[in-house]
Amino acid sequence: MTSILEVSGQRLRANVRGIDHTLAEAVAPSDGRAHPALLAVIKANGYGHGATICAPILARAGVPWLGVTDAWEGAAVRESVNRIELDGPPPSILVMSGPPGDAAGARVAAEEVVRHALTPVVWNAEQLAPLAAASAGDQPVHLEIDTGMSRQGVPPGEALQRLLEALGRQPGLRLDGVFTHFATAEAADARQTTRQMELFEAAVAAIFSSGGKPGWLHVGNSSTIDNAAPAAASMISRLHALAGATGARVMVRCGLGLYGICLPLAPDAPASERLRPRLYPVLTWRTTITSILEIPEGASVGYSATFTADRPMRLALIPVGYADGLRRSLSSRDGRTGGWVMIHNRRAPIVGRVSMNLTTVDVTGIGSMPKAGDDVILLGDGVSAEDHGRLADCLPYEILCGLRGVPVSA
Ligand SMILES: *Cc1c(COP(=O)(O)O)cnc(C)c1O
């Protein structure tokens, strides 16, 4: 691997504190109950940052819950946390994608869940039997309610009642949590979110009145914490009120914000951001210059010869390309500049096409004369995942999840 994904533990911890403060302020003035807790989402290999690099840092910071993609990622995360000394109890780990739909896959996943003390998400009766069969007696599960994503989750009403009955017939399983997921958390107009919250509140009431006693209730994501547009801002306090009404503990699931990024609130409402100003990008994606080459005026650069030098130029070759997650859409186009990297603290624009494992950048204007072996910042101070997202016409989530390099903590 030719690049390093350097995770700043200091910044990750600072973001945890920023999220915590924002959650506390969202329910102020305090009424004596703890403010909503944080479930730190490290699925998809920690959004590209390395789940087993981030998990121990988050566990040491006292985060009570981690969220992973599947039982296998959960197993690796559990082992990474078991290897360190902790003052308090180890974090619980939520397996956020539902179990495999095939019998053999479901059985193996259930065994991993039990062996590594994970908490799976369930929403239909078929998912219960393999978990009950593997259970050592008190296996926690979290029940997802579909309030408007039409993805995972049981719809409130009849189907929910039947599922609660099915769960009641499995003594090896314990209803530890109930949650839902918002579809439009970054919208300033919170009509959809409000409707989803109402459905969730009603489902929670129905669960408690039919004898269910989940210990945790959770909703939302980074944008739910960030969004202080008047209609959206109340979601955290409504979640907090559920803790008062039920005695359960409550939490918000935060992924992107942990890594220092928030989606823009739509429509653009920067005055309503209450988390984003508190965050720091956690990742520095690094490599080094392979070699320097001087090209004459008229030389073309890269596949399809899309770039022709209009003057003598000095280029730096870097050993990273689209196979590593440096998007091909960052190539320079029609003489227009595309993406850039940072070398000696200066922008070095990409010239020509990004290829599979190689990219050339222009260092002609950098008077300090970069040379082979010098540090290159592909993402970090001076170039962000949002910049790449804008140029590649995709979300910062997609940029981060697509990175391939060696994760290390710094
Ligand atoms: C991925 C995910 C999150 C985290 O979302 P961010 O926008 O990254 O904070 C929260 N909840 C669920 C159910 C998710 O799948």
Coordinates of C-alpha atoms and ligand atoms in Angstrom, one line a residue:
M1 CA 0.0 0.0 0.0
T2 CA 1.4 3.3 -1.0
S3 CA -0.5 5.7 1.2
I4 CA -1.2 6.2 4.9
L5 CA -4.5 7.2 6.5
E6 CA -3.4 9.0 9.6
V7 CA -6.0 9.4 12.3
S8 CA -5.5 12.1 14.8
G9 CA -6.6 10.7 18.2
Q10 CA -6.5 14.3 19.6
R11 CA -9.0 15.5 17.0
L12 CA -11.2 12.5 17.3
R13 CA -11.4 13.1 21.1
A14 CA -12.1 16.8 20.5
N15 CA -15.0 15.9 18.2
V16 CA -16.4 13.5 20.8
R17 CA -16.3 16.5 23.2
G18 CA -17.9 18.8 20.7
I19 CA -20.7 16.4 20.0
D20 CA -21.2 15.8 23.7
H21 CA -21.4 19.6 24.4
T22 CA -23.9 20.1 21.5
L23 CA -26.1 17.3 22.8
A24 CA -26.0 18.8 26.3
E25 CA -26.9 22.3 25.1
A26 CA -29.7 20.9 23.0
V27 CA -31.5 19.8 26.1
A28 CA -30.5 22.7 28.4
P29 CA -31.6 23.8 30.9
S30 CA -30.7 20.6 32.6
D31 CA -33.5 18.9 34.5
G32 CA -31.1 16.6 36.3
R33 CA -31.3 13.7 33.8
A34 CA -28.2 12.9 31.8
H35 CA -28.3 14.4 28.3
P36 CA -28.4 12.0 25.3
A37 CA -25.4 9.7 25.0
L38 CA -23.3 9.1 21.8
L39 CA -23.3 6.0 19.7
A40 CA -20.1 6.5 17.7
V41 CA -20.7 5.1 14.2
I42 CA -17.5 3.3 12.9
K43 CA -19.2 1.2 10.2
A44 CA -17.7 0.8 6.8
N45 CA -14.2 0.5 8.4
G46 CA -14.7 3.7 10.3
Y47 CA -15.8 5.7 7.2
G48 CA -12.4 4.7 5.7
H49 CA -10.4 5.8 8.8
G50 CA -9.9 2.2 10.1
A51 CA -12.5 0.9 12.5
T52 CA -10.0 -0.9 14.7
I53 CA -7.9 2.3 14.9
C54 CA -10.8 4.5 15.9
A55 CA -12.5 2.0 18.3
P56 CA -9.9 2.0 21.1
I57 CA -9.6 5.8 21.0
L58 CA -13.4 6.2 21.3
A59 CA -13.6 3.5 24.0
R60 CA -10.9 5.3 26.0
A61 CA -12.8 8.5 25.6
G62 CA -15.7 6.8 27.4
V63 CA -18.1 6.5 24.4
P64 CA -20.7 3.9 25.6
W65 CA -21.7 2.5 22.2
L66 CA -20.0 1.8 18.9
G67 CA -21.8 1.1 15.6
V68 CA -20.4 -1.3 13.0
T69 CA -21.6 -2.7 9.7
D70 CA -21.8 -6.5 10.3
A71 CA -20.8 -9.2 12.7
W72 CA -17.4 -9.6 11.2
E73 CA -16.5 -6.0 11.5
G74 CA -17.9 -6.2 15.0
A75 CA -15.7 -9.1 15.9
A76 CA -12.5 -7.2 14.8
V77 CA -13.7 -4.1 16.7
R78 CA -14.4 -6.1 19.8
E79 CA -10.9 -7.6 19.7
S80 CA -9.4 -4.1 19.2
V81 CA -11.2 -2.9 22.3
N82 CA -10.4 -6.0 24.4
R83 CA -6.7 -5.4 23.8
I84 CA -6.6 -2.1 25.8
E85 CA -7.1 -1.3 29.5
L86 CA -10.2 0.7 30.2
D87 CA -11.3 2.5 33.4
G88 CA -15.0 1.9 32.9
P89 CA -17.0 -0.8 31.2
P90 CA -16.2 -1.7 27.6
P91 CA -18.5 -0.1 25.0
S92 CA -21.5 -2.0 23.6
I93 CA -21.3 -2.7 19.9
L94 CA -24.3 -2.4 17.6
V95 CA -24.3 -4.3 14.4
M96 CA -26.2 -1.8 12.2
S97 CA -26.9 -3.8 9.1
G98 CA -29.4 -6.6 9.6
P99 CA -28.4 -10.2 9.7
P100 CA -27.9 -12.1 6.4
G101 CA -31.2 -13.3 4.8
D102 CA -29.9 -16.8 4.1
A103 CA -30.1 -19.5 6.8
A104 CA -26.4 -20.5 6.6
G105 CA -25.2 -16.8 6.7
A106 CA -27.6 -16.0 9.5
R107 CA -26.3 -18.9 11.6
V108 CA -22.7 -18.0 11.2
A109 CA -23.4 -14.3 11.9
A110 CA -25.4 -15.2 15.0
E111 CA -22.5 -17.2 16.3
E112 CA -20.1 -14.3 15.8
V113 CA -22.6 -12.0 17.5
V114 CA -22.7 -14.2 20.6
R115 CA -18.9 -14.9 20.6
H116 CA -17.9 -11.3 20.5
A117 CA -20.7 -9.8 22.7
L118 CA -22.3 -7.8 19.9
T119 CA -25.8 -6.4 19.8
P120 CA -27.6 -7.1 16.5
V121 CA -30.4 -5.0 14.8
V122 CA -33.6 -7.0 14.1
W123 CA -36.9 -6.2 12.6
N124 CA -38.7 -9.4 11.6
A125 CA -39.5 -12.8 13.2
E126 CA -37.2 -14.8 10.9
Q127 CA -34.2 -13.0 12.2
L128 CA -34.9 -14.1 15.8
A129 CA -34.5 -17.9 15.6
P130 CA -30.8 -18.1 14.6
L131 CA -29.9 -15.6 17.3
A132 CA -32.0 -17.4 19.9
A133 CA -30.3 -20.7 18.9
A134 CA -26.8 -19.2 19.3
S135 CA -27.7 -17.3 22.5
A136 CA -26.0 -18.2 25.8
G137 CA -29.1 -17.0 27.6
D138 CA -29.4 -13.2 27.6
Q139 CA -28.6 -12.0 24.1
P140 CA -29.5 -8.3 23.7
V141 CA -31.1 -7.1 20.4
H142 CA -32.1 -3.7 19.1
L143 CA -35.4 -3.4 17.3
E144 CA -35.5 -1.0 14.4
I145 CA -38.8 0.8 13.7
D146 CA -39.4 1.9 10.1
T147 CA -40.9 5.3 10.3
G148 CA -40.2 6.5 6.8
M149 CA -37.0 5.2 5.4
S150 CA -38.5 2.1 3.9
R151 CA -35.2 0.3 4.3
Q152 CA -34.6 -1.7 7.5
G153 CA -37.3 -1.8 10.3
V154 CA -40.7 -3.0 11.3
P155 CA -43.6 -0.7 10.6
P156 CA -45.4 0.5 13.7
G157 CA -48.8 -1.0 14.4
E158 CA -49.9 -4.6 13.8
A159 CA -46.5 -5.8 12.5
L160 CA -44.8 -4.4 15.5
Q161 CA -47.2 -6.1 17.9
R162 CA -46.7 -9.4 16.2
L163 CA -42.9 -9.0 16.4
L164 CA -43.0 -8.2 20.1
E165 CA -45.0 -11.4 20.7
A166 CA -42.5 -13.4 18.6
L167 CA -39.7 -11.8 20.7
G168 CA -41.5 -12.7 23.9
R169 CA -41.5 -16.4 22.8
Q170 CA -37.6 -16.3 22.7
P171 CA -36.4 -16.4 26.3
G172 CA -32.7 -16.3 25.1
L173 CA -33.3 -12.8 23.6
R174 CA -33.7 -9.5 25.4
L175 CA -35.1 -6.3 24.0
D176 CA -32.2 -4.0 24.9
G177 CA -33.0 -1.1 22.5
V178 CA -35.5 0.4 20.1
F179 CA -34.6 3.0 17.4
T180 CA -35.5 4.6 14.1
H181 CA -33.6 6.4 11.4
F182 CA -34.5 9.8 9.9
A183 CA -34.5 10.3 6.1
T184 CA -34.1 14.1 6.0
A185 CA -32.1 15.1 9.0
E186 CA -30.2 17.8 7.2
A187 CA -33.4 19.5 5.9
A188 CA -34.3 22.9 7.4
D189 CA -37.9 22.0 6.8
A190 CA -38.5 19.2 9.4
R191 CA -41.9 18.0 8.3
Q192 CA -40.7 14.5 7.4
T193 CA -38.5 14.3 10.5
T194 CA -41.3 15.5 12.8
R195 CA -43.7 12.9 11.3
Q196 CA -41.0 10.1 11.8
M197 CA -40.5 11.3 15.4
E198 CA -44.2 11.2 16.1
L199 CA -44.4 7.6 14.8
F200 CA -41.4 6.6 16.8
E201 CA -42.8 8.1 20.0
A202 CA -46.1 6.2 19.4
A203 CA -44.2 3.0 18.8
V204 CA -42.2 3.4 21.9
A205 CA -45.3 4.0 23.9
A206 CA -46.9 0.8 22.4
I207 CA -43.8 -1.2 23.3
F208 CA -43.8 -0.1 26.9
S209 CA -47.6 -0.6 27.3
S210 CA -47.3 -4.1 26.0
G211 CA -44.7 -4.9 28.7
G212 CA -41.4 -4.3 26.7
K213 CA -38.7 -2.5 28.7
P214 CA -35.9 -1.5 26.4
G215 CA -33.0 0.1 28.2
W216 CA -32.0 2.3 25.2
L217 CA -33.9 4.5 22.7
H218 CA -32.1 6.1 19.8
V219 CA -32.7 8.2 16.8
G220 CA -30.8 10.5 14.4
N221 CA -27.4 11.1 13.0
S222 CA -24.8 13.9 12.7
S223 CA -27.2 16.2 10.9
T224 CA -29.8 15.7 13.7
I225 CA -27.2 17.0 16.2
D226 CA -26.0 19.8 13.8
N227 CA -29.4 21.0 12.6
A228 CA -30.7 23.9 14.7
A229 CA -33.2 25.2 12.2
P230 CA -36.2 26.0 14.3
A231 CA -38.4 23.0 13.3
A232 CA -35.6 20.4 13.4
A233 CA -33.9 21.6 16.6
S234 CA -36.5 20.0 18.8
M235 CA -35.6 16.4 17.9
I236 CA -32.9 16.0 20.5
S237 CA -35.1 17.5 23.3
R238 CA -38.0 15.2 22.2
L239 CA -35.7 12.2 22.5
H240 CA -34.6 13.4 25.9
A241 CA -38.2 13.7 27.0
L242 CA -38.7 10.0 26.0
A243 CA -36.1 9.2 28.6
G244 CA -38.2 11.0 31.2
A245 CA -41.4 9.3 30.1
T246 CA -40.0 5.8 30.0
G247 CA -36.9 5.6 32.3
A248 CA -34.9 4.3 29.3
R249 CA -31.5 5.9 28.4
V250 CA -31.4 7.8 25.1
M251 CA -28.7 8.3 22.5
V252 CA -27.9 9.7 19.1
R253 CA -25.9 7.9 16.5
C254 CA -23.1 10.0 15.0
G255 CA -20.8 9.0 12.2
L256 CA -19.7 11.7 9.8
G257 CA -19.4 14.4 12.5
L258 CA -17.0 12.2 14.5
Y259 CA -14.6 12.5 11.6
G260 CA -15.0 16.2 11.6
I261 CA -17.4 16.7 8.7
C262 CA -21.1 17.6 8.5
L263 CA -23.4 17.7 5.4
P264 CA -24.5 21.2 4.5
L265 CA -28.0 21.9 5.9
A266 CA -30.4 22.1 3.0
P267 CA -31.6 24.5 1.9
D268 CA -28.5 26.3 2.9
A269 CA -28.9 27.5 6.4
P270 CA -25.4 28.0 7.8
A271 CA -26.7 30.0 10.8
S272 CA -28.4 26.9 12.0
E273 CA -25.3 24.7 12.3
R274 CA -24.7 24.0 16.0
L275 CA -22.2 21.1 15.7
R276 CA -20.1 21.9 12.5
P277 CA -18.2 24.9 14.0
R278 CA -17.0 22.6 16.8
L279 CA -15.4 19.9 14.6
Y280 CA -11.9 19.2 13.3
P281 CA -11.1 16.9 10.3
V282 CA -9.5 13.8 11.8
L283 CA -7.9 12.3 8.8
T284 CA -4.6 13.1 7.0
W285 CA -4.2 11.0 3.9
R286 CA -0.5 11.0 3.1
T287 CA 2.0 9.7 0.6
T288 CA 5.4 10.8 -0.7
I289 CA 6.7 12.0 -4.1
T290 CA 8.0 9.1 -6.2
S291 CA 10.0 11.2 -8.6
I292 CA 10.2 14.7 -10.2
L293 CA 10.2 15.2 -14.0
E294 CA 10.7 18.3 -16.1
I295 CA 8.6 18.5 -19.3
P296 CA 9.1 20.9 -22.2
E297 CA 6.4 23.1 -23.7
G298 CA 4.1 21.0 -25.9
A299 CA 4.5 17.8 -24.0
S300 CA 1.2 16.0 -23.2
V301 CA 0.5 14.4 -19.8
G302 CA -1.4 11.2 -19.1
Y303 CA -4.0 9.0 -20.7
S304 CA -5.8 10.5 -23.7
A305 CA -3.3 13.3 -23.7
T306 CA -5.9 15.6 -22.1
F307 CA -3.3 18.0 -20.8
T308 CA -0.6 19.7 -22.9
A309 CA 2.0 21.9 -21.3
D310 CA 1.9 25.5 -22.6
R311 CA 5.3 26.2 -21.0
P312 CA 8.1 24.1 -19.5
M313 CA 6.8 22.5 -16.3
R314 CA 8.0 20.6 -13.3
L315 CA 5.8 17.6 -12.3
A316 CA 5.8 15.4 -9.3
L317 CA 4.7 11.8 -9.7
I318 CA 2.7 10.4 -6.8
P319 CA 2.0 6.6 -6.3
V320 CA -1.7 6.9 -5.7
G321 CA -4.6 6.8 -8.1
Y322 CA -8.3 5.8 -8.4
A323 CA -7.5 2.3 -7.1
D324 CA -6.7 4.0 -3.8
G325 CA -9.8 6.2 -3.8
L326 CA -8.3 9.3 -5.5
R327 CA -11.3 9.9 -7.8
R328 CA -10.6 10.0 -11.5
S329 CA -13.0 12.9 -11.7
L330 CA -10.3 15.0 -10.0
S331 CA -8.4 14.9 -13.3
S332 CA -7.8 18.3 -15.0
R333 CA -10.2 18.8 -17.8
D334 CA -10.0 20.9 -21.0
G335 CA -7.2 23.0 -19.6
R336 CA -9.3 23.6 -16.4
T337 CA -7.8 22.6 -13.1
G338 CA -9.3 19.7 -11.2
G339 CA -8.2 18.5 -7.8
W340 CA -5.0 19.3 -6.0
V341 CA -2.7 17.9 -3.3
M342 CA -0.7 19.8 -0.7
I343 CA 3.1 19.8 -1.0
H344 CA 5.3 22.0 1.1
N345 CA 2.0 23.6 2.3
R346 CA 1.2 24.8 -1.2
R347 CA -1.5 23.6 -3.6
A348 CA -0.1 21.3 -6.4
P349 CA -2.8 20.9 -9.0
I350 CA -3.4 17.5 -10.6
V351 CA -2.5 17.6 -14.3
G352 CA -3.9 15.2 -16.8
R353 CA -5.9 12.1 -15.9
V354 CA -5.7 10.4 -12.5
S355 CA -4.7 6.8 -13.4
M356 CA -5.1 3.6 -11.5
N357 CA -2.1 3.8 -9.2
L358 CA -0.3 7.0 -10.5
T359 CA -1.0 10.7 -10.6
T360 CA 1.0 13.7 -11.7
V361 CA 0.8 17.1 -10.1
D362 CA 2.2 20.5 -11.0
V363 CA 4.9 21.7 -8.7
T364 CA 6.4 24.3 -11.1
G365 CA 5.2 27.2 -8.9
I366 CA 6.5 25.8 -5.7
G367 CA 9.8 27.6 -5.2
S368 CA 11.0 25.5 -2.4
M369 CA 11.7 22.8 -5.0
P370 CA 9.9 19.6 -3.9
K371 CA 12.0 16.5 -4.4
A372 CA 11.5 12.7 -4.4
G373 CA 10.5 11.5 -0.9
D374 CA 8.9 14.7 0.2
D375 CA 5.5 14.5 1.9
V376 CA 2.3 14.8 0.0
I377 CA -1.1 15.5 1.6
L378 CA -3.9 14.0 -0.4
L379 CA -6.6 14.9 2.2
G380 CA -6.0 17.0 5.3
D381 CA -5.1 20.6 6.0
G382 CA -5.6 22.5 2.7
V383 CA -7.7 19.9 0.9
S384 CA -10.9 18.3 2.4
A385 CA -13.2 15.4 1.7
E386 CA -15.9 18.1 0.9
D387 CA -13.5 19.5 -1.7
H388 CA -13.2 16.1 -3.3
G389 CA -16.9 15.5 -3.1
R390 CA -17.6 18.8 -4.8
L391 CA -15.2 18.0 -7.7
A392 CA -16.3 14.4 -8.0
D393 CA -20.0 15.2 -7.6
C394 CA -20.6 12.9 -4.7
L395 CA -20.9 13.0 -0.9
P396 CA -18.0 13.3 1.5
Y397 CA -19.2 10.0 2.9
E398 CA -18.4 8.3 -0.5
I399 CA -15.0 9.9 -0.6
L400 CA -14.0 8.7 2.9
C401 CA -15.5 5.2 2.5
G402 CA -13.6 4.7 -0.8
L403 CA -10.1 5.4 0.6
R404 CA -7.6 2.7 0.6
G405 CA -4.4 3.1 2.6
V406 CA -2.8 1.9 5.8
P407 CA -4.7 3.4 8.7
V408 CA -2.4 4.5 11.6
S409 CA -3.1 6.6 14.6
A410 CA -1.2 9.7 15.3
Ligands
LIG1 C1 -24.7 5.5 9.1 C2 -25.8 5.7 10.0 C3 -25.8 6.7 11.0 C4 -24.6 7.7 11.0 O1 -24.9 8.8 10.1 P1 -24.0 10.1 10.0 O2 -24.8 10.9 9.0 O3 -22.7 9.6 9.4 O4 -23.9 10.6 11.3 C5 -26.8 6.8 12.0 N1 -27.8 5.9 12.0 C6 -27.9 4.9 11.1 C7 -29.0 4.0 11.1 C8 -26.9 4.8 10.0 O5 -27.0 3.8 9.1

